Coordinates of C-alpha atoms in Angstrom, one line a residue:
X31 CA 0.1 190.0 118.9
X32 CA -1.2 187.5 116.4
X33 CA -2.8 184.0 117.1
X34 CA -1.5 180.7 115.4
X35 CA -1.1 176.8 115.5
X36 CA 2.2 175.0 116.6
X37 CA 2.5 172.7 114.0
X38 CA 6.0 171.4 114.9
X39 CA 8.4 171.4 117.6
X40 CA 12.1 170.6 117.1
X41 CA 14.3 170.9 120.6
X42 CA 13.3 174.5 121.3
X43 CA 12.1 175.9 118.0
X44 CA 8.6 175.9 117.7
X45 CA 7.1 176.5 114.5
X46 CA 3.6 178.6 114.0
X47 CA 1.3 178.8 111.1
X48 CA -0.2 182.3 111.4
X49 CA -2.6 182.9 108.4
X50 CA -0.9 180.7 106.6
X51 CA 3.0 181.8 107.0
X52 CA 5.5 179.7 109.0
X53 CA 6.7 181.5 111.3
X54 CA 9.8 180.2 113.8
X55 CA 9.4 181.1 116.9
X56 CA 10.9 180.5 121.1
X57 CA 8.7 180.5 124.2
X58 CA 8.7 182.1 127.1
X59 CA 11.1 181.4 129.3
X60 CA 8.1 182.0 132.2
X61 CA 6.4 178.6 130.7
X62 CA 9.2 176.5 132.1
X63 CA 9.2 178.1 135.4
X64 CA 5.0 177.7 135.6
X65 CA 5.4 173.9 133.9
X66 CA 3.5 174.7 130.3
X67 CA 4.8 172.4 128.1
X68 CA 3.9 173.6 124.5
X69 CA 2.6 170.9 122.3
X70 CA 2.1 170.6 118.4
X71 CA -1.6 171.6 117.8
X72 CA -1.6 174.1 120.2
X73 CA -3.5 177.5 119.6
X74 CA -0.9 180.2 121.2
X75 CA -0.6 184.1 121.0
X76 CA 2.8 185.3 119.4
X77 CA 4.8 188.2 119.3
X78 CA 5.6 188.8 116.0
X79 CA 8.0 191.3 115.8
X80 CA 10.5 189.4 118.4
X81 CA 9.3 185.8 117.5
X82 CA 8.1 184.9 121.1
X83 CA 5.2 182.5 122.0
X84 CA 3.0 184.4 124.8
X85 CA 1.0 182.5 125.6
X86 CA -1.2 178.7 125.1
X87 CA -4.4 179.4 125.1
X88 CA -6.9 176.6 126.4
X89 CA -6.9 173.3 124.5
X90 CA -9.8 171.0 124.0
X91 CA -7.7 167.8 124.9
X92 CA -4.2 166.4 124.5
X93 CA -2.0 163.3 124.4
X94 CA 1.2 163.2 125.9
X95 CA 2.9 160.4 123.9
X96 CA 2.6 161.4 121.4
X97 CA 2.4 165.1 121.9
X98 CA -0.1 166.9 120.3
X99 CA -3.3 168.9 121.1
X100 CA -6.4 170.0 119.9
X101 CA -7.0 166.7 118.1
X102 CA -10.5 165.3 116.5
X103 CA -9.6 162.1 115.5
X104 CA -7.2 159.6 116.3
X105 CA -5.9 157.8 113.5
X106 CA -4.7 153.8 114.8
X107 CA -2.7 152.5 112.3
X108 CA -3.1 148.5 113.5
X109 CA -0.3 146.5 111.1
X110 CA -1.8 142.5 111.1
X111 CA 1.8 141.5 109.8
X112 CA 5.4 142.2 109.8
X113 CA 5.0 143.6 112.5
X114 CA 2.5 140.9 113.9
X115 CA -0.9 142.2 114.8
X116 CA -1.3 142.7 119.0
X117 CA -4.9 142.8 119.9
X118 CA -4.1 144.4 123.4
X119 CA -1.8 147.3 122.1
X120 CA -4.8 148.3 119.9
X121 CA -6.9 147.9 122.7
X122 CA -4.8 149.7 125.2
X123 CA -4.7 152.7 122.1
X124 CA -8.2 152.7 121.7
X125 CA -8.7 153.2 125.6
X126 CA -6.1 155.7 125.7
X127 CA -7.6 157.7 122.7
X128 CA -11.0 157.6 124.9
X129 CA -10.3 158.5 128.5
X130 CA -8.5 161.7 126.5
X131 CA -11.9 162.4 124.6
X132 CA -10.9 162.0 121.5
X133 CA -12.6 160.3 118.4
X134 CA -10.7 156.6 117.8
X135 CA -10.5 155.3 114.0
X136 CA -8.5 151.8 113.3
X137 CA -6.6 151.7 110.1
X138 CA -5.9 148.1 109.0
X139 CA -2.7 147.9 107.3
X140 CA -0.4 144.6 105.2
X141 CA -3.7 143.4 104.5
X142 CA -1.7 142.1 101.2
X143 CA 0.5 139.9 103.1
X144 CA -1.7 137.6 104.6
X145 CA -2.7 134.1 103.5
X146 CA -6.7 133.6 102.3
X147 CA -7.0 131.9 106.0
X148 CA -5.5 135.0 107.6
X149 CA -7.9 136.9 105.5
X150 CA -11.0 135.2 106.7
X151 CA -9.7 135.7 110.4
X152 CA -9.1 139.2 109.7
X153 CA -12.4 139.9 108.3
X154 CA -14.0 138.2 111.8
X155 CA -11.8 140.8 113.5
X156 CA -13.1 143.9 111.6
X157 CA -16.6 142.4 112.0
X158 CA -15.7 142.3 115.9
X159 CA -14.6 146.0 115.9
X160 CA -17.5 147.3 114.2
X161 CA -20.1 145.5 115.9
X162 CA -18.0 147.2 119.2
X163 CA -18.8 150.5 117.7
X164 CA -15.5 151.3 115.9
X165 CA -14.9 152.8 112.9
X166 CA -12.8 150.6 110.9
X167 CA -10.7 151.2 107.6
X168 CA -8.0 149.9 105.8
X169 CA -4.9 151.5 103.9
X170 CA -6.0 150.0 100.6
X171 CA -9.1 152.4 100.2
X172 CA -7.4 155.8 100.6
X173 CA -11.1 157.2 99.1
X174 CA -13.1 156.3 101.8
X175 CA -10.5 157.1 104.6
X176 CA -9.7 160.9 103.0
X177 CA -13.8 161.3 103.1
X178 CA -13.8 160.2 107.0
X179 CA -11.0 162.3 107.6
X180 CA -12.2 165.3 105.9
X181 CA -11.8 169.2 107.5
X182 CA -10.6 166.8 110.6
X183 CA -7.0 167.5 112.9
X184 CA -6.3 163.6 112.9
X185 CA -3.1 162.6 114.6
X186 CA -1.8 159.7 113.4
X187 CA -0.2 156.9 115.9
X188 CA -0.2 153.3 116.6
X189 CA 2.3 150.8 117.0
X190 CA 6.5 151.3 115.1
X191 CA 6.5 149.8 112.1
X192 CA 3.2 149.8 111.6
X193 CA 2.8 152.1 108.1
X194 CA 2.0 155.4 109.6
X195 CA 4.7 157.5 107.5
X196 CA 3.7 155.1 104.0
X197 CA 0.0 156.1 104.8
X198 CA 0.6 159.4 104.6
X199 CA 2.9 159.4 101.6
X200 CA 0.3 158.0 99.8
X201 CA -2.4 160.1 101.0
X202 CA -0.2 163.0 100.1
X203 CA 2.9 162.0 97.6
X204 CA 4.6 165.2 98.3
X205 CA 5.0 165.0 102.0
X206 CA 7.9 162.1 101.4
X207 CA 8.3 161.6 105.0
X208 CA 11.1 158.9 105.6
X209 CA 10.2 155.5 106.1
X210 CA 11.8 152.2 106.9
X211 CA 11.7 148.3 106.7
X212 CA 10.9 146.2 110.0
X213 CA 13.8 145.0 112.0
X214 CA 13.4 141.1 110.6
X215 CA 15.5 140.3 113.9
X216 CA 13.1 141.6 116.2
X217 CA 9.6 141.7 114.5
X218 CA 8.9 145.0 115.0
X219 CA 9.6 148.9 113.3
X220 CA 12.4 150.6 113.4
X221 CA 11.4 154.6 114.1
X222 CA 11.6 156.8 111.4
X223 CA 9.8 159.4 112.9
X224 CA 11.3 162.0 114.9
X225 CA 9.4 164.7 116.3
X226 CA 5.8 165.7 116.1
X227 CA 4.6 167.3 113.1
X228 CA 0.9 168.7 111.5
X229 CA 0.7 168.5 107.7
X230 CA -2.1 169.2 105.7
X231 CA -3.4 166.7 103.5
X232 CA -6.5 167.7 101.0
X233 CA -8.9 169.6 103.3
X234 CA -7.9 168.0 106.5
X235 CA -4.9 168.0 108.8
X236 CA -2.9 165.1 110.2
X237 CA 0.0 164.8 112.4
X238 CA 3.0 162.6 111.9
X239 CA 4.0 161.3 115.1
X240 CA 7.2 159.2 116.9
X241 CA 6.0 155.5 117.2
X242 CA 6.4 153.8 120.7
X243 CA 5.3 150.6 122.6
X244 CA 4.5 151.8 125.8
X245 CA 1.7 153.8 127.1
X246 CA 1.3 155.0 130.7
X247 CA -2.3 154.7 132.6
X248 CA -1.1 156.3 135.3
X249 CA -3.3 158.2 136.9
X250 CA -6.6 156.5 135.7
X251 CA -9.7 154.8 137.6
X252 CA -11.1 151.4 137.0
X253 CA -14.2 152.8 136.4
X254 CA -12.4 155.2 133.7
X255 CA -11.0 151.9 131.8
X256 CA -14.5 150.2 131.8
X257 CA -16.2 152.7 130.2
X258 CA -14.2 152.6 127.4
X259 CA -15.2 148.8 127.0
X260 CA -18.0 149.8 124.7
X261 CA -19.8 146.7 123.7
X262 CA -20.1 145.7 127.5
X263 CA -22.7 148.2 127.9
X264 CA -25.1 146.9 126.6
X265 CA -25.5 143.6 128.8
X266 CA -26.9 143.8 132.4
X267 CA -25.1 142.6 135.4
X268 CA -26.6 142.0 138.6
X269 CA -24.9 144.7 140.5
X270 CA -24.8 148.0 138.6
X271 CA -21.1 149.0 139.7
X272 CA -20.1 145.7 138.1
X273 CA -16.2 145.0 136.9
X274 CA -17.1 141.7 135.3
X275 CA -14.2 139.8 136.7
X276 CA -15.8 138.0 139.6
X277 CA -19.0 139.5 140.1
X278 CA -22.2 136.8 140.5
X279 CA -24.7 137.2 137.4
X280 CA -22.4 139.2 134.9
X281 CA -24.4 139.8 131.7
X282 CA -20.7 140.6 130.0
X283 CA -19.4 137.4 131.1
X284 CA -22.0 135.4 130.2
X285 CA -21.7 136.9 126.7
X286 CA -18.4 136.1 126.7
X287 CA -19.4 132.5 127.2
X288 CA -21.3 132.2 124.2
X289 CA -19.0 134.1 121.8
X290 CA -20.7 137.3 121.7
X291 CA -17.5 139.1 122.9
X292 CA -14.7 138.5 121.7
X293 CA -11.9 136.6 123.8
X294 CA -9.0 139.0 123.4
X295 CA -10.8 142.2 123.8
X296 CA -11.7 140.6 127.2
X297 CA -8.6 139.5 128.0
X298 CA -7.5 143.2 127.4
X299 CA -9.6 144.5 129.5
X300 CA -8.4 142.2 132.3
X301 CA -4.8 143.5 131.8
X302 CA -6.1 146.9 131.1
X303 CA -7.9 146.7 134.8
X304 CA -4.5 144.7 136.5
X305 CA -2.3 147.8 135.6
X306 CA -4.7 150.5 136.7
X307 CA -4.6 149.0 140.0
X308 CA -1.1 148.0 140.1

């Protein structure tokens, strides 16, 4: 019995890195019948000789779409054009990424096709992130992102049509993952991506994942979403349980008021809040 990393899962082949071999492998068929999903990035015990997954061994946290375990950082590839930037799907990733303990990083990406006036807006909106506590980069300085990123397990997500597969070509040319123009049509990214997959990329590791457009909050509390809301922790509300939606003397809406949060991280939160409770 040897230990080892599922670094990709196509239908039901799962593929295991033991010290450093590929090694194709099935799982048990008791995982089904006790509902263990295996996930790319988990740690599992293998029988070698018959090619069998034994077991998952505990992970530190997980994401469901996309699939994948064990993760440090969670790459948000954030396109401002072609596909047009939406402030409340990065949002809604960013609170996601959280409430799963896991390190958020925003990735700027078509910074070259904007106009100088877009550019000035979109240097407000980094400013914005920061100052929220984000750590913000762009595609255009792979140097600084591969020093972030470095002996990290970084998945890789955000919305279709976004970059993700180009970023990664050009962190590492010889991956050549597929990739494919927007759908002019529609305005947004046609998938390329099929199935889950780790690569390793200098001295770090980052997954490829399937894009998507929706993400499920099932399951979470108000107070869960809030939290993630980092820059409204540092104002102080009247009533210490505060939601800062109707709530009398509301430091984070009187911020709000004069500009100090930003409008449509607010207005995220709002609609963040409505579905939790819906």
């Amino acid at each position: 019995m040897k230990t080892g990393k599922i670094i990709r899962i196509i239908s039901n082949l799962y593929t295991v890195n033991i010290d450093d071999h590929n090694i194709d492998c099935q799982a048990r068929g008791k995982f089904r019948q006790n509902k263990i999903t295996p996930l790319v990035g988990d740690y599992c015990e293998v029988d070698i000789e018959n090619k069998y997954i034994m077991r998952i061994l505990p992970r530190n946290n997980y994401l469901l779409r996309p699939s994948i375990a064990n993760v440090d950082i969670a790459l948000i590839i954030t396109s401002l054009k072609k596909p047009a930037f939406s402030p409340f799907l990065l949002d809604k990733l960013l609170a996601l990424v959280e409430l799963n303990h896991i390190k958020p990083m925003i990735c700027f990406t078509k910074i070259d096709l904007l106009t100088e006036e877009e550019k000035s807006k979109w240097l407000e909106l980094k400013r914005d992130y920061q100052a929220s506590g984000y750590i913000v980069h762009t595609n255009q300085d792979l140097k600084s992102l591969r020093e972030a990123l470095k002996k990290q397990v970084v998945v890789v997500t955000g919305q279709t049509g976004a970059g993700k597969s180009t970023l990664l070509n050009s962190l590492n040319p010889h991956l050549t993952l597929k990739t494919s123009p927007i759908s002019e049509a529609l305005n947004r990214g046609v998938h390329t991506t099929r199935h889950t997959e780790i690569y390793q990329v200098d001295d770090f590791f980052i997954a490829d994942t399937p894009g998507f457009s929706a993400l499920d909050l099932k399951g979470y509390q108000k107070e869960e979403i809030r939290n993630t809301f980092k820059e409204f922790q540092k104002y102080q509300c009247k009533y210490s349980d505060c939601f800062h939606i109707h709530e009398p003397d509301c430091g984070v809406k009187k911020a709000l008021s004069i500009g100090e949060i930003r409008q449509s991280r607010y207005e995220s939160y709002q609609q963040l809040l409505k579905e939790v409770e819906e």
